[in-house]
Amino acid sequence: MAIARFEPVTINTVTNGISTVGTQTTTITKWFDSRAKIKDVHNSVRISDRYRIYSDLVNLEFNYTPNMRTVVNLQQNYSVTYRGNDWRITDVYESNDRMKVTLLCYRNDPSAPV
């Protein structure tokens, strides 16, 4: 049986816009702090012809609260800060009894030359 890890995370709001000169901007603002049960951290690398692309996946399990319901319904507007990095939500899994919600989050590191 694995040991459960509960670690502090921050839920952020993500706002996309366009600046006055026409460039796309992304603003990340802290919404609230929480603790998540951390499961299944995957670190992978994909090597193409010229670059290595590193990507990480993590499952974050939360209790189902009104704030988490908002995140579930509009997941593209939120991100998670975990271990000092910004993680974007790719999938959401709700338990059938709506007691828990699991966020599958990803983070892409910059590509590096081979």
PDB file of N, CA, C and O in Angstrom, residues 12-68:
ATOM      1  N   ASN A  12      -4.906  29.071  -9.237  1.00  0.00           N
ATOM      2  CA  ASN A  12      -4.785  30.379  -9.876  1.00  0.00           C
ATOM      3  C   ASN A  12      -5.857  30.566 -10.940  1.00  0.00           C
ATOM      4  O   ASN A  12      -6.292  29.592 -11.558  1.00  0.00           O
ATOM      5  N   THR A  13      -6.225  31.804 -11.173  1.00  0.00           N
ATOM      6  CA  THR A  13      -7.082  32.126 -12.321  1.00  0.00           C
ATOM      7  C   THR A  13      -6.175  32.529 -13.476  1.00  0.00           C
ATOM      8  O   THR A  13      -5.153  33.180 -13.280  1.00  0.00           O
ATOM      9  N   VAL A  14      -6.546  32.120 -14.680  1.00  0.00           N
ATOM     10  CA  VAL A  14      -5.779  32.420 -15.886  1.00  0.00           C
ATOM     11  C   VAL A  14      -6.637  33.303 -16.781  1.00  0.00           C
ATOM     12  O   VAL A  14      -7.771  32.950 -17.106  1.00  0.00           O
ATOM     13  N   THR A  15      -6.102  34.449 -17.155  1.00  0.00           N
ATOM     14  CA  THR A  15      -6.810  35.377 -18.034  1.00  0.00           C
ATOM     15  C   THR A  15      -5.969  35.589 -19.281  1.00  0.00           C
ATOM     16  O   THR A  15      -4.806  35.985 -19.191  1.00  0.00           O
ATOM     17  N   ASN A  16      -6.556  35.313 -20.433  1.00  0.00           N
ATOM     18  CA  ASN A  16      -5.880  35.540 -21.715  1.00  0.00           C
ATOM     19  C   ASN A  16      -6.428  36.808 -22.335  1.00  0.00           C
ATOM     20  O   ASN A  16      -7.624  37.085 -22.268  1.00  0.00           O
ATOM     21  N   GLY A  17      -5.549  37.577 -22.934  1.00  0.00           N
ATOM     22  CA  GLY A  17      -5.973  38.826 -23.557  1.00  0.00           C
ATOM     23  C   GLY A  17      -5.007  39.246 -24.639  1.00  0.00           C
ATOM     24  O   GLY A  17      -4.063  38.521 -24.983  1.00  0.00           O
ATOM     25  N   ILE A  18      -5.241  40.426 -25.155  1.00  0.00           N
ATOM     26  CA  ILE A  18      -4.387  40.989 -26.202  1.00  0.00           C
ATOM     27  C   ILE A  18      -3.971  42.381 -25.751  1.00  0.00           C
ATOM     28  O   ILE A  18      -4.809  43.183 -25.325  1.00  0.00           O
ATOM     29  N   SER A  19      -2.679  42.663 -25.821  1.00  0.00           N
ATOM     30  CA  SER A  19      -2.164  43.964 -25.402  1.00  0.00           C
ATOM     31  C   SER A  19      -2.511  45.021 -26.436  1.00  0.00           C
ATOM     32  O   SER A  19      -3.049  44.727 -27.506  1.00  0.00           O
ATOM     33  N   THR A  20      -2.162  46.267 -26.137  1.00  0.00           N
ATOM     34  CA  THR A  20      -2.468  47.380 -27.039  1.00  0.00           C
ATOM     35  C   THR A  20      -1.693  47.301 -28.346  1.00  0.00           C
ATOM     36  O   THR A  20      -2.112  47.886 -29.339  1.00  0.00           O
ATOM     37  N   VAL A  21      -0.581  46.564 -28.363  1.00  0.00           N
ATOM     38  CA  VAL A  21       0.190  46.414 -29.599  1.00  0.00           C
ATOM     39  C   VAL A  21      -0.148  45.129 -30.338  1.00  0.00           C
ATOM     40  O   VAL A  21       0.458  44.820 -31.356  1.00  0.00           O
ATOM     41  N   GLY A  22      -1.108  44.354 -29.817  1.00  0.00           N
ATOM     42  CA  GLY A  22      -1.583  43.172 -30.517  1.00  0.00           C
ATOM     43  C   GLY A  22      -0.945  41.861 -30.124  1.00  0.00           C
ATOM     44  O   GLY A  22      -1.221  40.840 -30.741  1.00  0.00           O
ATOM     45  N   THR A  23      -0.092  41.849 -29.116  1.00  0.00           N
ATOM     46  CA  THR A  23       0.500  40.598 -28.681  1.00  0.00           C
ATOM     47  C   THR A  23      -0.407  39.912 -27.659  1.00  0.00           C
ATOM     48  O   THR A  23      -1.105  40.573 -26.899  1.00  0.00           O
ATOM     49  N   GLN A  24      -0.375  38.594 -27.663  1.00  0.00           N
ATOM     50  CA  GLN A  24      -1.215  37.837 -26.743  1.00  0.00           C
ATOM     51  C   GLN A  24      -0.569  37.821 -25.359  1.00  0.00           C
ATOM     52  O   GLN A  24       0.633  37.634 -25.224  1.00  0.00           O
ATOM     53  N   THR A  25      -1.381  38.048 -24.329  1.00  0.00           N
ATOM     54  CA  THR A  25      -0.888  38.059 -22.962  1.00  0.00           C
ATOM     55  C   THR A  25      -1.634  37.023 -22.129  1.00  0.00           C
ATOM     56  O   THR A  25      -2.796  36.722 -22.392  1.00  0.00           O
ATOM     57  N   THR A  26      -0.962  36.471 -21.154  1.00  0.00           N
ATOM     58  CA  THR A  26      -1.560  35.543 -20.204  1.00  0.00           C
ATOM     59  C   THR A  26      -1.247  36.057 -18.810  1.00  0.00           C
ATOM     60  O   THR A  26      -0.080  36.245 -18.466  1.00  0.00           O
ATOM     61  N   THR A  27      -2.290  36.289 -18.019  1.00  0.00           N
ATOM     62  CA  THR A  27      -2.128  36.776 -16.655  1.00  0.00           C
ATOM     63  C   THR A  27      -2.578  35.691 -15.695  1.00  0.00           C
ATOM     64  O   THR A  27      -3.691  35.180 -15.808  1.00  0.00           O
ATOM     65  N   ILE A  28      -1.712  35.325 -14.753  1.00  0.00           N
ATOM     66  CA  ILE A  28      -2.019  34.300 -13.754  1.00  0.00           C
ATOM     67  C   ILE A  28      -2.101  34.989 -12.399  1.00  0.00           C
ATOM     68  O   ILE A  28      -1.155  35.645 -11.969  1.00  0.00           O
ATOM     69  N   THR A  29      -3.261  34.845 -11.738  1.00  0.00           N
ATOM     70  CA  THR A  29      -3.514  35.497 -10.455  1.00  0.00           C
ATOM     71  C   THR A  29      -3.890  34.450  -9.418  1.00  0.00           C
ATOM     72  O   THR A  29      -4.724  33.585  -9.677  1.00  0.00           O
ATOM     73  N   LYS A  30      -3.285  34.549  -8.234  1.00  0.00           N
ATOM     74  CA  LYS A  30      -3.582  33.603  -7.157  1.00  0.00           C
ATOM     75  C   LYS A  30      -5.045  33.747  -6.740  1.00  0.00           C
ATOM     76  O   LYS A  30      -5.543  34.853  -6.542  1.00  0.00           O
ATOM     77  N   TRP A  31      -5.741  32.600  -6.605  1.00  0.00           N
ATOM     78  CA  TRP A  31      -7.124  32.606  -6.142  1.00  0.00           C
ATOM     79  C   TRP A  31      -7.197  32.120  -4.696  1.00  0.00           C
ATOM     80  O   TRP A  31      -7.677  32.824  -3.829  1.00  0.00           O
ATOM     81  N   PHE A  32      -6.699  30.901  -4.414  1.00  0.00           N
ATOM     82  CA  PHE A  32      -6.684  30.416  -3.036  1.00  0.00           C
ATOM     83  C   PHE A  32      -5.639  29.316  -2.880  1.00  0.00           C
ATOM     84  O   PHE A  32      -5.214  28.697  -3.847  1.00  0.00           O
ATOM     85  N   ASP A  33      -5.232  29.092  -1.629  1.00  0.00           N
ATOM     86  CA  ASP A  33      -4.305  28.017  -1.287  1.00  0.00           C
ATOM     87  C   ASP A  33      -5.088  26.802  -0.825  1.00  0.00           C
ATOM     88  O   ASP A  33      -6.172  26.930  -0.251  1.00  0.00           O
ATOM     89  N   SER A  34      -4.533  25.623  -1.074  1.00  0.00           N
ATOM     90  CA  SER A  34      -5.184  24.391  -0.672  1.00  0.00           C
ATOM     91  C   SER A  34      -4.127  23.318  -0.451  1.00  0.00           C
ATOM     92  O   SER A  34      -2.934  23.577  -0.589  1.00  0.00           O
ATOM     93  N   ARG A  35      -4.578  22.138  -0.096  1.00  0.00           N
ATOM     94  CA  ARG A  35      -3.704  20.961  -0.007  1.00  0.00           C
ATOM     95  C   ARG A  35      -4.310  19.886  -0.889  1.00  0.00           C
ATOM     96  O   ARG A  35      -5.513  19.684  -0.896  1.00  0.00           O
ATOM     97  N   ALA A  36      -3.469  19.217  -1.624  1.00  0.00           N
ATOM     98  CA  ALA A  36      -3.932  18.169  -2.538  1.00  0.00           C
ATOM     99  C   ALA A  36      -3.222  16.865  -2.222  1.00  0.00           C
ATOM    100  O   ALA A  36      -2.073  16.858  -1.776  1.00  0.00           O
ATOM    101  N   LYS A  37      -3.921  15.783  -2.481  1.00  0.00           N
ATOM    102  CA  LYS A  37      -3.307  14.460  -2.399  1.00  0.00           C
ATOM    103  C   LYS A  37      -2.612  14.224  -3.731  1.00  0.00           C
ATOM    104  O   LYS A  37      -3.249  14.237  -4.779  1.00  0.00           O
ATOM    105  N   ILE A  38      -1.306  14.044  -3.687  1.00  0.00           N
ATOM    106  CA  ILE A  38      -0.494  13.932  -4.895  1.00  0.00           C
ATOM    107  C   ILE A  38      -0.369  12.467  -5.261  1.00  0.00           C
ATOM    108  O   ILE A  38      -0.014  11.634  -4.434  1.00  0.00           O
ATOM    109  N   LYS A  39      -0.661  12.161  -6.548  1.00  0.00           N
ATOM    110  CA  LYS A  39      -0.560  10.783  -7.029  1.00  0.00           C
ATOM    111  C   LYS A  39       0.076  10.770  -8.407  1.00  0.00           C
ATOM    112  O   LYS A  39      -0.115  11.694  -9.191  1.00  0.00           O
ATOM    113  N   ASP A  40       0.796   9.727  -8.699  1.00  0.00           N
ATOM    114  CA  ASP A  40       1.236   9.393 -10.049  1.00  0.00           C
ATOM    115  C   ASP A  40       1.918  10.553 -10.768  1.00  0.00           C
ATOM    116  O   ASP A  40       1.415  11.079 -11.751  1.00  0.00           O
ATOM    117  N   VAL A  41       3.077  10.928 -10.278  1.00  0.00           N
ATOM    118  CA  VAL A  41       3.861  11.943 -10.970  1.00  0.00           C
ATOM    119  C   VAL A  41       4.631  11.258 -12.094  1.00  0.00           C
ATOM    120  O   VAL A  41       5.366  10.304 -11.854  1.00  0.00           O
ATOM    121  N   HIS A  42       4.435  11.706 -13.322  1.00  0.00           N
ATOM    122  CA  HIS A  42       5.108  11.124 -14.493  1.00  0.00           C
ATOM    123  C   HIS A  42       6.002  12.181 -15.125  1.00  0.00           C
ATOM    124  O   HIS A  42       5.542  13.263 -15.452  1.00  0.00           O
ATOM    125  N   ASN A  43       7.257  11.846 -15.289  1.00  0.00           N
ATOM    126  CA  ASN A  43       8.193  12.705 -16.007  1.00  0.00           C
ATOM    127  C   ASN A  43       8.592  11.972 -17.274  1.00  0.00           C
ATOM    128  O   ASN A  43       9.084  10.855 -17.219  1.00  0.00           O
ATOM    129  N   SER A  44       8.345  12.583 -18.408  1.00  0.00           N
ATOM    130  CA  SER A  44       8.661  11.903 -19.663  1.00  0.00           C
ATOM    131  C   SER A  44       9.447  12.835 -20.575  1.00  0.00           C
ATOM    132  O   SER A  44       9.420  14.051 -20.431  1.00  0.00           O
ATOM    133  N   VAL A  45      10.142  12.218 -21.499  1.00  0.00           N
ATOM    134  CA  VAL A  45      10.883  12.968 -22.497  1.00  0.00           C
ATOM    135  C   VAL A  45      10.579  12.375 -23.866  1.00  0.00           C
ATOM    136  O   VAL A  45      10.486  11.158 -24.020  1.00  0.00           O
ATOM    137  N   ARG A  46      10.368  13.252 -24.835  1.00  0.00           N
ATOM    138  CA  ARG A  46      10.162  12.827 -26.219  1.00  0.00           C
ATOM    139  C   ARG A  46      11.274  13.463 -27.040  1.00  0.00           C
ATOM    140  O   ARG A  46      11.491  14.666 -26.968  1.00  0.00           O
ATOM    141  N   ILE A  47      11.975  12.649 -27.796  1.00  0.00           N
ATOM    142  CA  ILE A  47      13.100  13.150 -28.568  1.00  0.00           C
ATOM    143  C   ILE A  47      12.724  13.145 -30.039  1.00  0.00           C
ATOM    144  O   ILE A  47      12.401  12.112 -30.614  1.00  0.00           O
ATOM    145  N   SER A  48      12.757  14.336 -30.630  1.00  0.00           N
ATOM    146  CA  SER A  48      12.512  14.454 -32.067  1.00  0.00           C
ATOM    147  C   SER A  48      13.869  14.534 -32.770  1.00  0.00           C
ATOM    148  O   SER A  48      14.904  14.232 -32.180  1.00  0.00           O
ATOM    149  N   ASP A  49      13.879  14.954 -34.009  1.00  0.00           N
ATOM    150  CA  ASP A  49      15.134  15.013 -34.763  1.00  0.00           C
ATOM    151  C   ASP A  49      16.158  15.942 -34.135  1.00  0.00           C
ATOM    152  O   ASP A  49      17.342  15.631 -34.094  1.00  0.00           O
ATOM    153  N   ARG A  50      15.697  17.104 -33.647  1.00  0.00           N
ATOM    154  CA  ARG A  50      16.640  18.101 -33.157  1.00  0.00           C
ATOM    155  C   ARG A  50      16.459  18.472 -31.694  1.00  0.00           C
ATOM    156  O   ARG A  50      17.324  19.116 -31.122  1.00  0.00           O
ATOM    157  N   TYR A  51      15.323  18.139 -31.100  1.00  0.00           N
ATOM    158  CA  TYR A  51      15.029  18.633 -29.759  1.00  0.00           C
ATOM    159  C   TYR A  51      14.556  17.533 -28.827  1.00  0.00           C
ATOM    160  O   TYR A  51      13.963  16.552 -29.258  1.00  0.00           O
ATOM    161  N   ARG A  52      14.818  17.727 -27.555  1.00  0.00           N
ATOM    162  CA  ARG A  52      14.217  16.917 -26.496  1.00  0.00           C
ATOM    163  C   ARG A  52      13.078  17.741 -25.914  1.00  0.00           C
ATOM    164  O   ARG A  52      13.268  18.909 -25.586  1.00  0.00           O
ATOM    165  N   ILE A  53      11.915  17.144 -25.755  1.00  0.00           N
ATOM    166  CA  ILE A  53      10.779  17.840 -25.174  1.00  0.00           C
ATOM    167  C   ILE A  53      10.411  17.132 -23.882  1.00  0.00           C
ATOM    168  O   ILE A  53      10.040  15.962 -23.896  1.00  0.00           O
ATOM    169  N   TYR A  54      10.544  17.838 -22.791  1.00  0.00           N
ATOM    170  CA  TYR A  54      10.241  17.275 -21.479  1.00  0.00           C
ATOM    171  C   TYR A  54       8.821  17.657 -21.089  1.00  0.00           C
ATOM    172  O   TYR A  54       8.423  18.802 -21.215  1.00  0.00           O
ATOM    173  N   SER A  55       8.057  16.705 -20.599  1.00  0.00           N
ATOM    174  CA  SER A  55       6.717  17.016 -20.110  1.00  0.00           C
ATOM    175  C   SER A  55       6.441  16.213 -18.856  1.00  0.00           C
ATOM    176  O   SER A  55       6.904  15.087 -18.703  1.00  0.00           O
ATOM    177  N   ASP A  56       5.717  16.821 -17.962  1.00  0.00           N
ATOM    178  CA  ASP A  56       5.400  16.210 -16.684  1.00  0.00           C
ATOM    179  C   ASP A  56       3.889  16.137 -16.527  1.00  0.00           C
ATOM    180  O   ASP A  56       3.166  17.032 -16.952  1.00  0.00           O
ATOM    181  N   LEU A  57       3.414  15.061 -15.904  1.00  0.00           N
ATOM    182  CA  LEU A  57       1.996  14.890 -15.583  1.00  0.00           C
ATOM    183  C   LEU A  57       1.875  14.572 -14.106  1.00  0.00           C
ATOM    184  O   LEU A  57       2.711  13.860 -13.548  1.00  0.00           O
ATOM    185  N   VAL A  58       0.822  15.070 -13.484  1.00  0.00           N
ATOM    186  CA  VAL A  58       0.574  14.779 -12.075  1.00  0.00           C
ATOM    187  C   VAL A  58      -0.926  14.742 -11.837  1.00  0.00           C
ATOM    188  O   VAL A  58      -1.690  15.458 -12.482  1.00  0.00           O
ATOM    189  N   ASN A  59      -1.354  13.850 -10.942  1.00  0.00           N
ATOM    190  CA  ASN A  59      -2.753  13.790 -10.503  1.00  0.00           C
ATOM    191  C   ASN A  59      -2.855  14.468  -9.149  1.00  0.00           C
ATOM    192  O   ASN A  59      -2.128  14.112  -8.216  1.00  0.00           O
ATOM    193  N   LEU A  60      -3.747  15.434  -9.036  1.00  0.00           N
ATOM    194  CA  LEU A  60      -3.985  16.147  -7.789  1.00  0.00           C
ATOM    195  C   LEU A  60      -5.420  15.874  -7.359  1.00  0.00           C
ATOM    196  O   LEU A  60      -6.354  16.190  -8.098  1.00  0.00           O
ATOM    197  N   GLU A  61      -5.585  15.287  -6.186  1.00  0.00           N
ATOM    198  CA  GLU A  61      -6.927  14.949  -5.705  1.00  0.00           C
ATOM    199  C   GLU A  61      -7.353  15.931  -4.623  1.00  0.00           C
ATOM    200  O   GLU A  61      -6.620  16.178  -3.666  1.00  0.00           O
ATOM    201  N   PHE A  62      -8.556  16.498  -4.788  1.00  0.00           N
ATOM    202  CA  PHE A  62      -9.112  17.467  -3.855  1.00  0.00           C
ATOM    203  C   PHE A  62     -10.469  16.987  -3.364  1.00  0.00           C
ATOM    204  O   PHE A  62     -11.140  16.196  -4.027  1.00  0.00           O
ATOM    205  N   ASN A  63     -10.902  17.532  -2.228  1.00  0.00           N
ATOM    206  CA  ASN A  63     -12.284  17.358  -1.812  1.00  0.00           C
ATOM    207  C   ASN A  63     -13.164  18.205  -2.716  1.00  0.00           C
ATOM    208  O   ASN A  63     -12.758  19.268  -3.182  1.00  0.00           O
ATOM    209  N   TYR A  64     -14.382  17.734  -2.960  1.00  0.00           N
ATOM    210  CA  TYR A  64     -15.308  18.450  -3.850  1.00  0.00           C
ATOM    211  C   TYR A  64     -15.954  19.588  -3.058  1.00  0.00           C
ATOM    212  O   TYR A  64     -16.766  19.367  -2.171  1.00  0.00           O
ATOM    213  N   THR A  65     -15.560  20.811  -3.337  1.00  0.00           N
ATOM    214  CA  THR A  65     -16.065  22.004  -2.670  1.00  0.00           C
ATOM    215  C   THR A  65     -16.667  22.934  -3.719  1.00  0.00           C
ATOM    216  O   THR A  65     -16.486  22.712  -4.923  1.00  0.00           O
ATOM    217  N   PRO A  66     -17.371  23.987  -3.308  1.00  0.00           N
ATOM    218  CA  PRO A  66     -17.891  24.937  -4.302  1.00  0.00           C
ATOM    219  C   PRO A  66     -16.798  25.562  -5.174  1.00  0.00           C
ATOM    220  O   PRO A  66     -16.994  25.758  -6.379  1.00  0.00           O
ATOM    221  N   ASN A  67     -15.635  25.864  -4.590  1.00  0.00           N
ATOM    222  CA  ASN A  67     -14.540  26.405  -5.400  1.00  0.00           C
ATOM    223  C   ASN A  67     -14.050  25.382  -6.418  1.00  0.00           C
ATOM    224  O   ASN A  67     -13.772  25.718  -7.569  1.00  0.00           O
ATOM    225  N   MET A  68     -13.929  24.114  -6.005  1.00  0.00           N
ATOM    226  CA  MET A  68     -13.474  23.088  -6.942  1.00  0.00           C
ATOM    227  C   MET A  68     -14.523  22.832  -8.017  1.00  0.00           C
ATOM    228  O   MET A  68     -14.184  22.497  -9.151  1.00  0.00           O
TER     229      MET A  68
END
